[in-house]
PDB file of C-alpha atoms and ligand atoms in Angstrom:
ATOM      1  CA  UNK A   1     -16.225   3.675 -10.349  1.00  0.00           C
ATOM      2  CA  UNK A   2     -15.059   4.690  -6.967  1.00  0.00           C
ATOM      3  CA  UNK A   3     -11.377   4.833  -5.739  1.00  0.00           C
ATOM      4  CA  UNK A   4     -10.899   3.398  -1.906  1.00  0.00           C
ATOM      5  CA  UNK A   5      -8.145   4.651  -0.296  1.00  0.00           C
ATOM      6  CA  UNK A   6      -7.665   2.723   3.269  1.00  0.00           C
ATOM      7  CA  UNK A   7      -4.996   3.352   5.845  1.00  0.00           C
ATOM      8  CA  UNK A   8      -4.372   0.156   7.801  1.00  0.00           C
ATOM      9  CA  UNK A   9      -1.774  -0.939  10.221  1.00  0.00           C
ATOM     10  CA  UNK A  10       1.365  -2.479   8.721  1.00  0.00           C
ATOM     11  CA  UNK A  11       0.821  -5.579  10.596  1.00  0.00           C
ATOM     12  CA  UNK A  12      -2.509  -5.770   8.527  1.00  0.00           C
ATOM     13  CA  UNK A  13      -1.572  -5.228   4.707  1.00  0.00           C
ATOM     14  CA  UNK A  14      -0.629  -8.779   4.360  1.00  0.00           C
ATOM     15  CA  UNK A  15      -4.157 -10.240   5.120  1.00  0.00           C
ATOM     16  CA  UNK A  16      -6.030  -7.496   3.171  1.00  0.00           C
ATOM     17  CA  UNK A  17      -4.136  -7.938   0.292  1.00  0.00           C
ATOM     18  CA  UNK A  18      -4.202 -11.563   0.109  1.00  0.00           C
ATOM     19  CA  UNK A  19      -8.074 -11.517   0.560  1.00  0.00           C
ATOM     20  CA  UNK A  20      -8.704  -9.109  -1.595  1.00  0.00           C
ATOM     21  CA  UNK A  21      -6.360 -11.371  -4.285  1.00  0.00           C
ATOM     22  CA  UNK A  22      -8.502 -14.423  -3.150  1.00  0.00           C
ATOM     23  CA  UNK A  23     -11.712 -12.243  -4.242  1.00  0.00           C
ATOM     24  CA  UNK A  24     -10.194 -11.495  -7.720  1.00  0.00           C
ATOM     25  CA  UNK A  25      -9.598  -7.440  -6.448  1.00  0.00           C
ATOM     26  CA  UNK A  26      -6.007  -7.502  -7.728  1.00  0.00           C
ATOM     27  CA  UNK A  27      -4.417  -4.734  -9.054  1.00  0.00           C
ATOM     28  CA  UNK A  28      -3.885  -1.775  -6.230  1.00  0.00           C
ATOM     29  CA  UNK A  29      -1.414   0.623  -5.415  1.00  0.00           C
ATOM     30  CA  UNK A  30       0.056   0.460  -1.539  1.00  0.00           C
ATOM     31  CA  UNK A  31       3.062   2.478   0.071  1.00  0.00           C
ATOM     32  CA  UNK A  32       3.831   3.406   3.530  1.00  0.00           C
ATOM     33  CA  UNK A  33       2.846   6.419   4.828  1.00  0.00           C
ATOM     34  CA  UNK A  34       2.919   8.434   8.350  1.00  0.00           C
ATOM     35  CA  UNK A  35      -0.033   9.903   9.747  1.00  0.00           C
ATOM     36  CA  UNK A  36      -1.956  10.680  12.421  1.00  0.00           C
ATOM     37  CA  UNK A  37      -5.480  10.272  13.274  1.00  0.00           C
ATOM     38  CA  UNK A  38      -7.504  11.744  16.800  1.00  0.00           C
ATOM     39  CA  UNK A  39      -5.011  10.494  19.287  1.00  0.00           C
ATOM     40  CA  UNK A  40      -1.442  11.380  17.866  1.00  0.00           C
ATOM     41  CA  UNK A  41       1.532   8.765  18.169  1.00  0.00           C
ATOM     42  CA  UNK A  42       3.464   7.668  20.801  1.00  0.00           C
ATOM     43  CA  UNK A  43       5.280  10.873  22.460  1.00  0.00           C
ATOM     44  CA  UNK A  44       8.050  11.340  20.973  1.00  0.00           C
ATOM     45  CA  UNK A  45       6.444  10.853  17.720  1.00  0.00           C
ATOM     46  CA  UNK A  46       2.965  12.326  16.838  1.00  0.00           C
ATOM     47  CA  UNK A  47       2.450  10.635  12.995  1.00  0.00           C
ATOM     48  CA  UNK A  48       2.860   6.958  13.327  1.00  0.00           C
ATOM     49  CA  UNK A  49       3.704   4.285  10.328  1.00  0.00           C
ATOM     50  CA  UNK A  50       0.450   3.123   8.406  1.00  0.00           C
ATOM     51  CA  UNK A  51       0.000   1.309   5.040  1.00  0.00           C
ATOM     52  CA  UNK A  52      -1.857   2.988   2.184  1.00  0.00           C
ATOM     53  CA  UNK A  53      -3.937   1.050  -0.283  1.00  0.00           C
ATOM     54  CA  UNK A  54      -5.653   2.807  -3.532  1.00  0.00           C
ATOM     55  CA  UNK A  55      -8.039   0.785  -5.298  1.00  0.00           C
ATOM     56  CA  UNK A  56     -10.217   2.041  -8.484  1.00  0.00           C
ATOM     57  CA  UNK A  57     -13.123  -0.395  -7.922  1.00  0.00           C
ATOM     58  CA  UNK A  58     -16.504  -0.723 -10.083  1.00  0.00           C
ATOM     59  CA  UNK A  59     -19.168   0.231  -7.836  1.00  0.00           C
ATOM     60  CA  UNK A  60     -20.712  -3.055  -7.597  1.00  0.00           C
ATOM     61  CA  UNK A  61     -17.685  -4.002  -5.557  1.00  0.00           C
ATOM     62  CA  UNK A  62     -17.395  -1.153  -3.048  1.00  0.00           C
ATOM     63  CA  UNK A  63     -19.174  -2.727  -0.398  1.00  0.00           C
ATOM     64  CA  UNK A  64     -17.373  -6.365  -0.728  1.00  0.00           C
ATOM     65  CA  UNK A  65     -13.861  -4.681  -1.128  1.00  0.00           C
ATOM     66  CA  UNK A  66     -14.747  -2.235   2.214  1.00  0.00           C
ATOM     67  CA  UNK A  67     -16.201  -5.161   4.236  1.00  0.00           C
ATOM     68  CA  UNK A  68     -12.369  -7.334   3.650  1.00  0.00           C
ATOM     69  CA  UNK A  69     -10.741  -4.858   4.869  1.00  0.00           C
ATOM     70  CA  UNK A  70     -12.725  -3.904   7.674  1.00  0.00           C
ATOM     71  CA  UNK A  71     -12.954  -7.988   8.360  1.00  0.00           C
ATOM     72  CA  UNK A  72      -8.886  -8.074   8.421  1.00  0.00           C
ATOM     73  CA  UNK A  73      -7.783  -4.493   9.520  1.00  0.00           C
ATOM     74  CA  UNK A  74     -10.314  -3.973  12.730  1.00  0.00           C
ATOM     75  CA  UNK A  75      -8.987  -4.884  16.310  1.00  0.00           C
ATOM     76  CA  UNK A  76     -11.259  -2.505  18.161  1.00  0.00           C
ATOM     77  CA  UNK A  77      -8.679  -0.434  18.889  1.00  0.00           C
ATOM     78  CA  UNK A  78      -7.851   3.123  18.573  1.00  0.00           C
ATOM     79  CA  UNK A  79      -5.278   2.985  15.432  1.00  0.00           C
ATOM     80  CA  UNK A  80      -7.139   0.650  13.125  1.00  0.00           C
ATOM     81  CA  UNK A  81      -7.065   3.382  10.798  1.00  0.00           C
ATOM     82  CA  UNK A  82      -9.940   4.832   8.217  1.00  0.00           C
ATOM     83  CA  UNK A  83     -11.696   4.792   4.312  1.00  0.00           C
ATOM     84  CA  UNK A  84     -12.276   7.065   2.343  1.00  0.00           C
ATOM     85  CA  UNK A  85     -14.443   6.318  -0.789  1.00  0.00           C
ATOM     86  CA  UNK A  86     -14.862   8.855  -3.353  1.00  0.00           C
ATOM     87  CA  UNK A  87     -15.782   8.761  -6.886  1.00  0.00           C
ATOM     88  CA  UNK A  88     -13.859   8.319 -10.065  1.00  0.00           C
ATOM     89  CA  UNK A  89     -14.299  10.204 -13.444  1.00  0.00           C
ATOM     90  CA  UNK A  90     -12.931   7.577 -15.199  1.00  0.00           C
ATOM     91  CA  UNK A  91     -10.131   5.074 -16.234  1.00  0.00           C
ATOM     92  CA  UNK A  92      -8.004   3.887 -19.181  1.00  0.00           C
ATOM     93  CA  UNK A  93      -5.420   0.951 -19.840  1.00  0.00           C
ATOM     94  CA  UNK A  94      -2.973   3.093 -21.453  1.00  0.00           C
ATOM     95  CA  UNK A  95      -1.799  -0.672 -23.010  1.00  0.00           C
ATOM     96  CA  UNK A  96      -5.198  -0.941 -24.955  1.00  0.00           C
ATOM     97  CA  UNK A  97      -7.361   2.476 -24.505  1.00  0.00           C
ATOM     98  CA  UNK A  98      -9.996   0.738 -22.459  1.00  0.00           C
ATOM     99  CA  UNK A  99     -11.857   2.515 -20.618  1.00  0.00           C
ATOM    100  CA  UNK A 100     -14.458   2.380 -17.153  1.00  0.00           C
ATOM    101  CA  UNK A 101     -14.834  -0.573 -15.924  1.00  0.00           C
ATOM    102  CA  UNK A 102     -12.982  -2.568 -18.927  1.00  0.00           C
ATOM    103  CA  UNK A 103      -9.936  -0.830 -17.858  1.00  0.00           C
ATOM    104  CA  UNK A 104     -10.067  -2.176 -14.136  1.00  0.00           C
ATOM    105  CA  UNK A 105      -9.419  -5.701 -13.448  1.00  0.00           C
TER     106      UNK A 105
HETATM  107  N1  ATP B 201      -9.369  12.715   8.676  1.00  0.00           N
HETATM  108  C1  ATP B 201      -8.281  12.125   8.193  1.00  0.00           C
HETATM  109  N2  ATP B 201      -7.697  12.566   7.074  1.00  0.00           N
HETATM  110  C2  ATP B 201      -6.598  11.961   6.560  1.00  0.00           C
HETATM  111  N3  ATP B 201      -6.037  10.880   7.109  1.00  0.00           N
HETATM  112  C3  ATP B 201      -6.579  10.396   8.226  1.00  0.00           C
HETATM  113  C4  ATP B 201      -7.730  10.982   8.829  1.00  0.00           C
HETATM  114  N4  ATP B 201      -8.039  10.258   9.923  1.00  0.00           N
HETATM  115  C5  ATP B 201      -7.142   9.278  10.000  1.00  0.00           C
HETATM  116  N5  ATP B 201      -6.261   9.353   8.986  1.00  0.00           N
HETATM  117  C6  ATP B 201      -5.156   8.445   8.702  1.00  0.00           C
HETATM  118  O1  ATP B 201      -5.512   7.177   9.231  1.00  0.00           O
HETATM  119  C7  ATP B 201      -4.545   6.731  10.163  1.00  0.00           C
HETATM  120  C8  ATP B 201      -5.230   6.015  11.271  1.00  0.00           C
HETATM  121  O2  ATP B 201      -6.157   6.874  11.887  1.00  0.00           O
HETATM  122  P1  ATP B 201      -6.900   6.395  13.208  1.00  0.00           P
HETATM  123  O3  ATP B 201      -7.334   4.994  13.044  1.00  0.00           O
HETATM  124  O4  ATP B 201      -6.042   6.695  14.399  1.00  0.00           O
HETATM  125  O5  ATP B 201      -8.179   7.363  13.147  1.00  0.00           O
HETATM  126  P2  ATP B 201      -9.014   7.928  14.368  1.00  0.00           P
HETATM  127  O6  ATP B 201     -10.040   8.832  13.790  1.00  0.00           O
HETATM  128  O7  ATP B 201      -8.086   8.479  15.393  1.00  0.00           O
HETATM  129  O8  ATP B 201      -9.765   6.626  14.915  1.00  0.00           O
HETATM  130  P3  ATP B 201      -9.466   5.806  16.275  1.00  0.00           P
HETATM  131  O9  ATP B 201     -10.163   6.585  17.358  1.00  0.00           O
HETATM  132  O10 ATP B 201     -10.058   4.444  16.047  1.00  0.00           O
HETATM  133  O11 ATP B 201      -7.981   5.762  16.444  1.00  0.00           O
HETATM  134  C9  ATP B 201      -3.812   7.992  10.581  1.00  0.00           C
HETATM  135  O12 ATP B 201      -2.489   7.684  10.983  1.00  0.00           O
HETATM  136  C10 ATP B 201      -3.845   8.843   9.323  1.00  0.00           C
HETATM  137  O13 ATP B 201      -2.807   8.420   8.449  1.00  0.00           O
HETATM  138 MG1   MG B 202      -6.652   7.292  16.308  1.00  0.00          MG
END
């Protein structure tokens, strides 16, 4: 299992989300954060609004999940944000005790 956390524009979350849904990647956690990445915000304001999306995906998917959002999140411009991948001990549906990949989606 690895967890993918991306930071995309606002303007973005809509079509990752609904392609990810379309590609049976459903559950996820998303929130808005502020941030920052080489460049800084626009003066006044150095961190800038993103969207954050955590997903706890079986391996298998990593690549399929990573391509969608760089397919719907990339303009070529500085901004488009970042992913982080890293790996996952493990997981459990507190409903049923499932665990690993069971407890997923
Ligand atoms: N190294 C990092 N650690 C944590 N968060 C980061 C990091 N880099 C970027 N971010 C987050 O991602 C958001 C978007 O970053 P951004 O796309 O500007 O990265 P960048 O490295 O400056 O690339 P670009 O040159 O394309 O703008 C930031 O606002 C911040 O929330
Ligand atoms: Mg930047």
């Amino acid at each position: 299992m690895k967890k993918i956390e991306a930071i995309i524009r606002e303007e973005d979350f809509d079509r990752v989300h609904k392609t990810l849904k379309q590609m049976g990647i459903v559950p996820m956690t998303a929130y808005p954060v502020k941030g920052r990445g080489v460049q800084g915000g626009v003066p006044p304001y150095e961190l800038m609004p993103k969207m954050k999306i955590e997903i706890v995906v079986k391996d298998e998917d990593v690549e399929k999940v990573v391509n969608t959002i760089l397919q719907n999140a990339r303009r070529d411009m500085p901004g488009d944000g970042k992913i982080f991948i890293m790996p996952v001990y493990d997981a459990i549906r507190i409903r049923t005790g499932e665990k690993g990949n069971e407890a997923l989606y």
